[in-house]
Amino acid sequence: MDTGFKYPELKDLAAGRKVAMAVSGGADSLLSMVLLKESGADVVAVHGCFLGKEKAEVAVAGLEKRCAELDVPLHVFDLTAEFDRLVVEPFVQEYLRGNTPNPCALCNPEIKFGVLYKAAQELGCDMLGTGHYVRIAEDACYGRVLARGADVGKDQSYFLSLVPRDSVLNAVFPLGGHSKDQTYAELDKRGVEIPLPSESQEICFVPDDDYRQFLIDRKVKLSGPGIAVLSDGTKVGKHKGLWRYTQGQRRGLGISWKAPLYVLDKDMERNLLIVGTCDELEAEGCVADGFNFLIDFERWSETVYIQTRYRQRSKPARAMQVGSSIKFDFIEPHSRPTPGQIVAVYTEDGAVLGGGIIRE
């Protein structure tokens, strides 16, 4: 797509500046650090440990070797307590409210662009670099914007839509114009070994991506079994606890019916699981709160493009401010958004207007 954006060169963004590069030990952040170094930036590597001692030791040992080879100072911070308070506990509480949270989108503003960036600023850094596949662009209408990455399949702008404007627009993303294949090729060309070569799992702190077992192990008070009903109140079966289900879910319901059933909603007050057929999954709109504006709402065009889950094509909608919330009316058929997930809002060209948390 010809967006009309101008994308500043990496050297124009970072050369001569002291940049804190957030490194995890994976390929993306490692190549980003290499490219920043090559661009003429004064690079400092920062790594936050929050996934346990064993994983931290492996990551830090590998990063120490790579950073020494690249002549980049490495600073390691134990963020275990902050991560549990700012990411894990809100994740748990959202499930207890009947929602399906997105901890990755919350981790970026709270940890990478929050606690870790503040620690980097104390080291004298005035800019943060990350390995996200997004771009900073110059737009004739909005000025500096956060825009989708060049690799459509890897674009991660959805996960940065909650990061405050001042933080994200003063960041640098060296991989914005790259594809994932290019990342591995560039590291291989330079002979740089990746400390943690495997891709990260969906939710980094949930073993085997089994959030149900994670909640059980957390020993929080979880809701018990109840009744499953159709939207007209017809009883069709039982459920095993509302926290075990998410909107749109089909598999694992254990309900026999004349047509396949999907989770439509959860009535927490009455402990009811509301299910329905596929044609009931469409929604006319949604409401989001906790909104983060990367472009002031007054400057949004009449039609915006929203994305209510990560791997989803953005679709047109009209937005209206209702108190402290934003109400979206869908222009095209849209699957029912999931409360607790993120809605990221874009221009047609792919500039991020902002993001919020879906409530209904």
mmCIF file of C-alpha atoms in Angstrom:
data_model
loop_
_atom_site.group_PDB
_atom_site.id
_atom_site.type_symbol
_atom_site.label_atom_id
_atom_site.label_comp_id
_atom_site.label_asym_id
_atom_site.label_seq_id
_atom_site.Cartn_x
_atom_site.Cartn_y
_atom_site.Cartn_z
ATOM 1 C CA MET A 1 0.000 0.000 0.000
ATOM 2 C CA ASP A 2 1.264 3.481 -0.901
ATOM 3 C CA THR A 3 0.688 5.290 2.381
ATOM 4 C CA GLY A 4 2.218 8.651 1.597
ATOM 5 C CA PHE A 5 4.233 8.410 4.839
ATOM 6 C CA LYS A 6 7.872 9.403 5.005
ATOM 7 C CA TYR A 7 10.002 6.999 7.022
ATOM 8 C CA PRO A 8 13.109 8.604 8.555
ATOM 9 C CA GLU A 9 16.350 6.639 8.219
ATOM 10 C CA LEU A 10 17.595 4.924 11.377
ATOM 11 C CA LYS A 11 20.716 7.098 11.438
ATOM 12 C CA ASP A 12 18.556 10.228 11.299
ATOM 13 C CA LEU A 13 16.574 9.060 14.311
ATOM 14 C CA ALA A 14 19.359 7.678 16.488
ATOM 15 C CA ALA A 15 22.841 8.826 15.404
ATOM 16 C CA GLY A 16 24.622 10.667 18.191
ATOM 17 C CA ARG A 17 21.892 9.922 20.738
ATOM 18 C CA LYS A 18 22.271 7.725 23.795
ATOM 19 C CA VAL A 19 19.793 4.904 23.180
ATOM 20 C CA ALA A 20 18.762 2.229 25.675
ATOM 21 C CA MET A 21 18.141 -0.931 23.667
ATOM 22 C CA ALA A 22 15.737 -3.310 25.434
ATOM 23 C CA VAL A 23 17.245 -6.751 24.795
ATOM 24 C CA SER A 24 15.599 -10.071 25.618
ATOM 25 C CA GLY A 25 18.165 -12.459 24.150
ATOM 26 C CA GLY A 26 16.099 -13.169 21.053
ATOM 27 C CA ALA A 27 16.848 -12.418 17.403
ATOM 28 C CA ASP A 28 14.704 -9.289 17.064
ATOM 29 C CA SER A 29 16.207 -7.234 19.867
ATOM 30 C CA LEU A 30 19.720 -8.503 19.099
ATOM 31 C CA LEU A 31 19.650 -7.356 15.467
ATOM 32 C CA SER A 32 18.050 -4.082 16.564
ATOM 33 C CA MET A 33 21.017 -3.487 18.863
ATOM 34 C CA VAL A 34 23.458 -4.284 16.050
ATOM 35 C CA LEU A 35 21.710 -1.915 13.637
ATOM 36 C CA LEU A 36 21.617 0.871 16.223
ATOM 37 C CA LYS A 37 25.319 0.454 16.843
ATOM 38 C CA GLU A 38 25.990 0.607 13.090
ATOM 39 C CA SER A 39 23.827 3.737 12.757
ATOM 40 C CA GLY A 40 26.120 5.745 15.016
ATOM 41 C CA ALA A 41 24.006 5.696 18.172
ATOM 42 C CA ASP A 42 25.574 5.522 21.630
ATOM 43 C CA VAL A 43 23.955 2.215 22.591
ATOM 44 C CA VAL A 44 23.378 0.862 26.089
ATOM 45 C CA ALA A 45 21.714 -2.555 26.427
ATOM 46 C CA VAL A 46 19.076 -2.966 29.147
ATOM 47 C CA HIS A 47 17.536 -6.289 30.140
ATOM 48 C CA GLY A 48 14.689 -6.849 32.585
ATOM 49 C CA CYS A 49 14.489 -10.189 34.420
ATOM 50 C CA PHE A 50 11.010 -11.299 35.465
ATOM 51 C CA LEU A 51 10.527 -14.908 34.329
ATOM 52 C CA GLY A 52 12.418 -16.764 37.040
ATOM 53 C CA LYS A 53 16.039 -17.399 37.962
ATOM 54 C CA GLU A 54 16.720 -20.227 35.488
ATOM 55 C CA LYS A 55 15.536 -18.323 32.400
ATOM 56 C CA ALA A 56 17.269 -15.165 33.598
ATOM 57 C CA GLU A 57 20.631 -16.915 33.969
ATOM 58 C CA VAL A 58 20.498 -18.326 30.424
ATOM 59 C CA ALA A 59 19.458 -15.019 28.870
ATOM 60 C CA VAL A 60 21.943 -12.891 30.806
ATOM 61 C CA ALA A 61 24.886 -15.235 30.149
ATOM 62 C CA GLY A 62 24.208 -15.112 26.410
ATOM 63 C CA LEU A 63 23.654 -11.363 26.395
ATOM 64 C CA GLU A 64 26.876 -10.716 28.300
ATOM 65 C CA LYS A 65 28.826 -12.511 25.561
ATOM 66 C CA ARG A 66 27.075 -10.772 22.674
ATOM 67 C CA CYS A 67 27.290 -7.328 24.261
ATOM 68 C CA ALA A 68 30.993 -7.782 25.020
ATOM 69 C CA GLU A 69 31.618 -8.763 21.375
ATOM 70 C CA LEU A 70 29.732 -5.688 20.184
ATOM 71 C CA ASP A 71 31.300 -3.375 22.789
ATOM 72 C CA VAL A 72 27.901 -2.448 24.215
ATOM 73 C CA PRO A 73 27.517 -2.044 28.013
ATOM 74 C CA LEU A 74 24.788 -4.266 29.478
ATOM 75 C CA HIS A 75 22.642 -3.357 32.487
ATOM 76 C CA VAL A 76 20.411 -6.009 34.040
ATOM 77 C CA PHE A 77 17.413 -5.159 36.231
ATOM 78 C CA ASP A 78 15.370 -7.497 38.395
ATOM 79 C CA LEU A 79 11.783 -6.538 37.583
ATOM 80 C CA THR A 80 10.111 -9.607 39.106
ATOM 81 C CA ALA A 81 8.058 -7.706 41.681
ATOM 82 C CA GLU A 82 7.050 -4.969 39.232
ATOM 83 C CA PHE A 83 6.057 -7.484 36.558
ATOM 84 C CA ASP A 84 3.904 -9.429 38.986
ATOM 85 C CA ARG A 85 2.194 -6.264 40.243
ATOM 86 C CA LEU A 86 1.727 -4.468 36.923
ATOM 87 C CA VAL A 87 1.131 -7.349 34.495
ATOM 88 C CA VAL A 88 0.447 -10.710 36.150
ATOM 89 C CA GLU A 89 -1.966 -9.579 38.863
ATOM 90 C CA PRO A 90 -4.090 -7.442 36.475
ATOM 91 C CA PHE A 91 -4.164 -10.483 34.157
ATOM 92 C CA VAL A 92 -5.581 -12.602 36.980
ATOM 93 C CA GLN A 93 -8.101 -9.969 38.057
ATOM 94 C CA GLU A 94 -9.433 -9.579 34.512
ATOM 95 C CA TYR A 95 -10.198 -13.305 34.378
ATOM 96 C CA LEU A 96 -11.960 -13.081 37.737
ATOM 97 C CA ARG A 97 -14.167 -10.332 36.242
ATOM 98 C CA GLY A 98 -15.088 -12.622 33.364
ATOM 99 C CA ASN A 99 -12.849 -10.956 30.790
ATOM 100 C CA THR A 100 -10.060 -12.295 28.565
ATOM 101 C CA PRO A 101 -7.014 -10.040 29.076
ATOM 102 C CA ASN A 102 -4.104 -9.311 26.742
ATOM 103 C CA PRO A 103 -1.029 -9.140 28.997
ATOM 104 C CA CYS A 104 1.430 -8.465 26.139
ATOM 105 C CA ALA A 105 -0.277 -5.183 25.286
ATOM 106 C CA LEU A 106 -0.193 -4.210 28.975
ATOM 107 C CA CYS A 107 3.461 -5.219 29.411
ATOM 108 C CA ASN A 108 4.676 -2.685 26.857
ATOM 109 C CA PRO A 109 3.424 0.503 28.568
ATOM 110 C CA GLU A 110 4.002 -0.795 32.092
ATOM 111 C CA ILE A 111 7.330 -2.636 31.805
ATOM 112 C CA LYS A 112 9.305 -1.864 28.610
ATOM 113 C CA PHE A 113 8.169 1.735 28.195
ATOM 114 C CA GLY A 114 7.521 2.135 31.909
ATOM 115 C CA VAL A 115 9.781 0.668 34.579
ATOM 116 C CA LEU A 116 12.614 -0.370 32.242
ATOM 117 C CA TYR A 117 12.672 2.944 30.383
ATOM 118 C CA LYS A 118 12.761 4.888 33.655
ATOM 119 C CA ALA A 119 15.726 2.793 34.764
ATOM 120 C CA ALA A 120 17.418 3.535 31.425
ATOM 121 C CA GLN A 121 16.806 7.265 31.828
ATOM 122 C CA GLU A 122 18.669 7.117 35.116
ATOM 123 C CA LEU A 123 21.621 5.807 33.089
ATOM 124 C CA GLY A 124 21.493 8.984 30.999
ATOM 125 C CA CYS A 125 19.617 7.527 28.031
ATOM 126 C CA ASP A 126 17.060 9.761 26.353
ATOM 127 C CA MET A 127 15.633 7.245 23.865
ATOM 128 C CA LEU A 128 14.417 3.634 23.990
ATOM 129 C CA GLY A 129 14.913 1.048 21.274
ATOM 130 C CA THR A 130 12.933 -2.190 20.954
ATOM 131 C CA GLY A 131 12.737 -5.067 18.494
ATOM 132 C CA HIS A 132 9.099 -4.498 17.534
ATOM 133 C CA TYR A 133 8.154 -4.652 13.868
ATOM 134 C CA VAL A 134 6.646 -1.160 13.692
ATOM 135 C CA ARG A 135 7.761 2.138 12.202
ATOM 136 C CA ILE A 136 7.936 5.781 13.138
ATOM 137 C CA ALA A 137 6.689 7.841 10.211
ATOM 138 C CA GLU A 138 6.091 11.446 9.236
ATOM 139 C CA ASP A 139 2.545 12.133 8.032
ATOM 140 C CA ALA A 140 1.430 15.316 6.280
ATOM 141 C CA CYS A 141 -1.739 15.527 8.390
ATOM 142 C CA TYR A 142 -0.707 14.220 11.819
ATOM 143 C CA GLY A 143 3.040 14.828 11.963
ATOM 144 C CA ARG A 144 5.070 12.099 13.663
ATOM 145 C CA VAL A 145 3.067 8.878 14.007
ATOM 146 C CA LEU A 146 3.422 5.246 14.973
ATOM 147 C CA ALA A 147 2.738 3.185 11.843
ATOM 148 C CA ARG A 148 2.448 -0.448 10.883
ATOM 149 C CA GLY A 149 5.617 -2.397 10.123
ATOM 150 C CA ALA A 150 6.504 -3.230 6.520
ATOM 151 C CA ASP A 151 6.014 -6.965 7.140
ATOM 152 C CA VAL A 152 2.216 -7.260 7.270
ATOM 153 C CA GLY A 153 2.375 -10.726 8.831
ATOM 154 C CA LYS A 154 4.699 -9.582 11.625
ATOM 155 C CA ASP A 155 3.424 -6.029 12.259
ATOM 156 C CA GLN A 156 3.200 -5.463 16.038
ATOM 157 C CA SER A 157 1.639 -1.997 16.187
ATOM 158 C CA TYR A 158 -1.451 -3.550 17.812
ATOM 159 C CA PHE A 159 0.633 -4.348 20.907
ATOM 160 C CA LEU A 160 1.980 -0.797 21.184
ATOM 161 C CA SER A 161 -1.341 1.016 20.934
ATOM 162 C CA LEU A 162 -1.499 1.473 24.730
ATOM 163 C CA VAL A 163 1.975 3.023 25.052
ATOM 164 C CA PRO A 164 1.746 6.761 25.877
ATOM 165 C CA ARG A 165 2.370 9.119 22.963
ATOM 166 C CA ASP A 166 5.488 10.823 24.361
ATOM 167 C CA SER A 167 7.148 7.478 25.006
ATOM 168 C CA VAL A 168 6.354 5.646 21.785
ATOM 169 C CA LEU A 169 7.053 8.574 19.447
ATOM 170 C CA ASN A 170 10.456 9.108 21.070
ATOM 171 C CA ALA A 171 11.366 5.436 20.594
ATOM 172 C CA VAL A 172 13.279 3.803 17.768
ATOM 173 C CA PHE A 173 12.332 0.548 16.046
ATOM 174 C CA PRO A 174 15.193 -0.642 13.806
ATOM 175 C CA LEU A 175 13.218 -3.590 12.401
ATOM 176 C CA GLY A 176 10.215 -1.621 11.167
ATOM 177 C CA GLY A 177 11.196 -2.038 7.543
ATOM 178 C CA HIS A 178 12.367 -5.659 7.888
ATOM 179 C CA SER A 179 10.741 -9.056 7.539
ATOM 180 C CA LYS A 180 11.407 -11.825 10.048
ATOM 181 C CA ASP A 181 13.378 -13.773 7.425
ATOM 182 C CA GLN A 182 15.596 -10.733 6.880
ATOM 183 C CA THR A 183 16.296 -10.550 10.599
ATOM 184 C CA TYR A 184 17.763 -14.046 10.732
ATOM 185 C CA ALA A 185 19.650 -13.464 7.475
ATOM 186 C CA GLU A 186 21.207 -10.216 8.737
ATOM 187 C CA LEU A 187 22.395 -11.832 11.970
ATOM 188 C CA ASP A 188 23.776 -14.807 10.072
ATOM 189 C CA LYS A 189 25.600 -12.487 7.652
ATOM 190 C CA ARG A 190 27.284 -10.761 10.585
ATOM 191 C CA GLY A 191 28.061 -14.041 12.366
ATOM 192 C CA VAL A 192 26.105 -12.986 15.463
ATOM 193 C CA GLU A 193 24.857 -15.913 17.548
ATOM 194 C CA ILE A 194 21.402 -15.657 19.130
ATOM 195 C CA PRO A 195 21.419 -16.381 22.914
ATOM 196 C CA LEU A 196 17.748 -17.471 22.928
ATOM 197 C CA PRO A 197 17.031 -18.772 19.417
ATOM 198 C CA SER A 198 13.521 -20.109 20.053
ATOM 199 C CA GLU A 199 10.444 -17.949 19.497
ATOM 200 C CA SER A 200 8.664 -16.798 22.650
ATOM 201 C CA GLN A 201 5.358 -18.426 23.549
ATOM 202 C CA GLU A 202 2.017 -16.669 23.426
ATOM 203 C CA ILE A 203 2.003 -15.552 27.082
ATOM 204 C CA CYS A 204 5.558 -15.573 28.394
ATOM 205 C CA PHE A 205 4.723 -16.165 32.063
ATOM 206 C CA VAL A 206 2.096 -18.894 31.540
ATOM 207 C CA PRO A 207 3.686 -22.378 31.264
ATOM 208 C CA ASP A 208 2.632 -24.224 28.087
ATOM 209 C CA ASP A 209 0.148 -21.377 27.355
ATOM 210 C CA ASP A 210 -2.292 -23.085 29.762
ATOM 211 C CA TYR A 211 -3.887 -20.083 31.475
ATOM 212 C CA ARG A 212 -6.446 -22.292 33.257
ATOM 213 C CA GLN A 213 -3.755 -24.259 35.087
ATOM 214 C CA PHE A 214 -1.885 -21.022 35.753
ATOM 215 C CA LEU A 215 -4.932 -19.550 37.506
ATOM 216 C CA ILE A 216 -5.399 -22.731 39.525
ATOM 217 C CA ASP A 217 -1.735 -22.677 40.589
ATOM 218 C CA ARG A 218 -2.097 -19.006 41.520
ATOM 219 C CA LYS A 219 -4.569 -20.135 44.199
ATOM 220 C CA VAL A 220 -7.079 -17.365 43.564
ATOM 221 C CA LYS A 221 -10.787 -17.764 44.300
ATOM 222 C CA LEU A 222 -12.313 -19.002 41.043
ATOM 223 C CA SER A 223 -15.985 -19.247 40.160
ATOM 224 C CA GLY A 224 -17.609 -22.678 40.236
ATOM 225 C CA PRO A 225 -19.834 -24.625 37.815
ATOM 226 C CA GLY A 226 -23.125 -23.245 36.571
ATOM 227 C CA ILE A 227 -25.735 -23.328 33.828
ATOM 228 C CA ALA A 228 -25.233 -22.724 30.091
ATOM 229 C CA VAL A 229 -28.138 -21.019 28.334
ATOM 230 C CA LEU A 230 -29.075 -19.700 24.912
ATOM 231 C CA SER A 231 -29.570 -15.963 24.493
ATOM 232 C CA ASP A 232 -33.342 -16.460 25.019
ATOM 233 C CA GLY A 233 -32.691 -18.171 28.358
ATOM 234 C CA THR A 234 -33.172 -21.779 27.203
ATOM 235 C CA LYS A 235 -31.033 -24.108 29.311
ATOM 236 C CA VAL A 236 -28.769 -26.238 27.126
ATOM 237 C CA GLY A 237 -26.186 -27.628 29.539
ATOM 238 C CA LYS A 238 -23.687 -26.807 32.239
ATOM 239 C CA HIS A 239 -20.354 -25.027 32.432
ATOM 240 C CA LYS A 240 -17.301 -25.755 34.598
ATOM 241 C CA GLY A 241 -16.592 -22.189 35.761
ATOM 242 C CA LEU A 242 -16.898 -19.005 33.697
ATOM 243 C CA TRP A 243 -13.172 -18.262 33.912
ATOM 244 C CA ARG A 244 -12.542 -21.346 31.758
ATOM 245 C CA TYR A 245 -14.303 -19.832 28.723
ATOM 246 C CA THR A 246 -13.773 -16.936 26.352
ATOM 247 C CA GLN A 247 -16.096 -15.193 23.912
ATOM 248 C CA GLY A 248 -16.197 -16.887 20.523
ATOM 249 C CA GLN A 249 -14.983 -20.217 21.900
ATOM 250 C CA ARG A 250 -16.416 -23.338 20.256
ATOM 251 C CA ARG A 251 -14.202 -26.233 21.302
ATOM 252 C CA GLY A 252 -14.490 -27.778 24.740
ATOM 253 C CA LEU A 253 -18.013 -26.616 25.609
ATOM 254 C CA GLY A 254 -19.280 -30.160 26.123
ATOM 255 C CA ILE A 255 -22.801 -29.192 25.035
ATOM 256 C CA SER A 256 -24.815 -31.263 22.565
ATOM 257 C CA TRP A 257 -27.150 -29.200 20.390
ATOM 258 C CA LYS A 258 -28.735 -29.321 16.947
ATOM 259 C CA ALA A 259 -26.177 -26.762 15.693
ATOM 260 C CA PRO A 260 -22.606 -25.920 16.782
ATOM 261 C CA LEU A 261 -22.610 -23.530 19.726
ATOM 262 C CA TYR A 262 -20.184 -20.729 20.589
ATOM 263 C CA VAL A 263 -19.658 -18.643 23.717
ATOM 264 C CA LEU A 264 -21.489 -15.326 23.278
ATOM 265 C CA ASP A 265 -21.193 -13.810 26.724
ATOM 266 C CA LYS A 266 -20.799 -14.470 30.439
ATOM 267 C CA ASP A 267 -23.241 -13.321 33.118
ATOM 268 C CA MET A 268 -20.959 -13.108 36.158
ATOM 269 C CA GLU A 269 -23.710 -12.037 38.550
ATOM 270 C CA ARG A 270 -25.870 -15.095 37.830
ATOM 271 C CA ASN A 271 -22.965 -17.408 36.921
ATOM 272 C CA LEU A 272 -24.473 -18.120 33.477
ATOM 273 C CA LEU A 273 -22.594 -19.038 30.320
ATOM 274 C CA ILE A 274 -24.493 -17.617 27.333
ATOM 275 C CA VAL A 275 -24.018 -19.550 24.106
ATOM 276 C CA GLY A 276 -25.429 -19.313 20.587
ATOM 277 C CA THR A 277 -25.007 -20.246 16.974
ATOM 278 C CA CYS A 278 -22.447 -18.886 14.522
ATOM 279 C CA ASP A 279 -24.767 -16.203 13.128
ATOM 280 C CA GLU A 280 -25.061 -14.706 16.617
ATOM 281 C CA LEU A 281 -21.330 -14.067 16.808
ATOM 282 C CA GLU A 282 -21.525 -10.902 14.748
ATOM 283 C CA ALA A 283 -21.701 -7.604 16.613
ATOM 284 C CA GLU A 284 -22.774 -4.098 15.661
ATOM 285 C CA GLY A 285 -20.128 -2.380 17.731
ATOM 286 C CA CYS A 286 -18.171 -2.283 20.982
ATOM 287 C CA VAL A 287 -17.208 0.062 23.811
ATOM 288 C CA ALA A 288 -13.647 0.548 25.084
ATOM 289 C CA ASP A 289 -12.227 2.427 28.052
ATOM 290 C CA GLY A 290 -8.770 3.188 29.457
ATOM 291 C CA PHE A 291 -8.088 4.839 26.109
ATOM 292 C CA ASN A 292 -4.609 5.908 25.068
ATOM 293 C CA PHE A 293 -4.670 8.603 22.384
ATOM 294 C CA LEU A 294 -1.668 8.726 20.063
ATOM 295 C CA ILE A 295 -3.610 11.264 17.986
ATOM 296 C CA ASP A 296 -6.160 13.483 19.767
ATOM 297 C CA PHE A 297 -9.714 12.230 19.261
ATOM 298 C CA GLU A 298 -10.815 15.578 17.809
ATOM 299 C CA ARG A 299 -8.453 14.981 14.885
ATOM 300 C CA TRP A 300 -9.781 11.524 13.984
ATOM 301 C CA SER A 301 -11.557 11.262 10.646
ATOM 302 C CA GLU A 302 -15.204 10.203 10.482
ATOM 303 C CA THR A 303 -14.242 6.661 9.517
ATOM 304 C CA VAL A 304 -11.456 4.887 11.412
ATOM 305 C CA TYR A 305 -10.142 1.334 11.121
ATOM 306 C CA ILE A 306 -10.172 -0.903 14.158
ATOM 307 C CA GLN A 307 -8.487 -4.164 15.066
ATOM 308 C CA THR A 308 -9.894 -6.098 18.022
ATOM 309 C CA ARG A 309 -7.391 -8.968 18.009
ATOM 310 C CA TYR A 310 -3.801 -9.341 16.866
ATOM 311 C CA ARG A 311 -4.020 -11.365 13.643
ATOM 312 C CA GLN A 312 -7.064 -9.663 12.217
ATOM 313 C CA ARG A 313 -7.632 -7.373 9.264
ATOM 314 C CA SER A 314 -8.641 -3.916 10.451
ATOM 315 C CA LYS A 315 -12.208 -2.964 9.573
ATOM 316 C CA PRO A 316 -13.948 0.417 9.217
ATOM 317 C CA ALA A 317 -15.950 1.877 12.070
ATOM 318 C CA ARG A 318 -17.303 5.173 13.355
ATOM 319 C CA ALA A 319 -16.164 6.353 16.767
ATOM 320 C CA MET A 320 -17.966 8.457 19.367
ATOM 321 C CA GLN A 321 -16.829 9.645 22.798
ATOM 322 C CA VAL A 322 -19.238 8.631 25.545
ATOM 323 C CA GLY A 323 -17.965 10.005 28.842
ATOM 324 C CA SER A 324 -14.535 8.489 29.418
ATOM 325 C CA SER A 325 -15.173 5.667 26.926
ATOM 326 C CA ILE A 326 -15.107 5.346 23.142
ATOM 327 C CA LYS A 327 -18.051 3.696 21.382
ATOM 328 C CA PHE A 328 -17.421 2.106 17.988
ATOM 329 C CA ASP A 329 -20.155 1.377 15.466
ATOM 330 C CA PHE A 330 -19.026 -1.200 12.910
ATOM 331 C CA ILE A 331 -19.577 -0.375 9.237
ATOM 332 C CA GLU A 332 -18.876 -3.924 8.010
ATOM 333 C CA PRO A 333 -19.855 -7.281 9.570
ATOM 334 C CA HIS A 334 -17.554 -7.881 12.508
ATOM 335 C CA SER A 335 -17.096 -10.842 14.830
ATOM 336 C CA ARG A 336 -18.018 -10.209 18.458
ATOM 337 C CA PRO A 337 -15.077 -8.496 20.210
ATOM 338 C CA THR A 338 -13.851 -10.042 23.452
ATOM 339 C CA PRO A 339 -14.062 -7.949 26.652
ATOM 340 C CA GLY A 340 -10.603 -7.510 28.162
ATOM 341 C CA GLN A 341 -8.857 -7.550 24.783
ATOM 342 C CA ILE A 342 -7.341 -4.508 23.091
ATOM 343 C CA VAL A 343 -8.933 -2.433 20.352
ATOM 344 C CA ALA A 344 -6.281 -0.660 18.278
ATOM 345 C CA VAL A 345 -7.460 2.187 16.061
ATOM 346 C CA TYR A 346 -5.829 3.136 12.751
ATOM 347 C CA THR A 347 -6.104 5.504 9.843
ATOM 348 C CA GLU A 348 -6.748 3.848 6.483
ATOM 349 C CA ASP A 349 -3.020 4.143 5.736
ATOM 350 C CA GLY A 350 -2.010 2.355 8.945
ATOM 351 C CA ALA A 351 -1.065 5.135 11.379
ATOM 352 C CA VAL A 352 -2.059 4.248 14.954
ATOM 353 C CA LEU A 353 -4.615 6.657 16.396
ATOM 354 C CA GLY A 354 -4.735 4.982 19.806
ATOM 355 C CA GLY A 355 -5.899 1.969 21.729
ATOM 356 C CA GLY A 356 -8.162 0.959 24.597
ATOM 357 C CA ILE A 357 -9.527 -2.037 26.470
ATOM 358 C CA ILE A 358 -12.781 -3.542 25.222
ATOM 359 C CA ARG A 359 -15.463 -3.620 27.926
ATOM 360 C CA GLU A 360 -18.672 -4.501 26.066
#
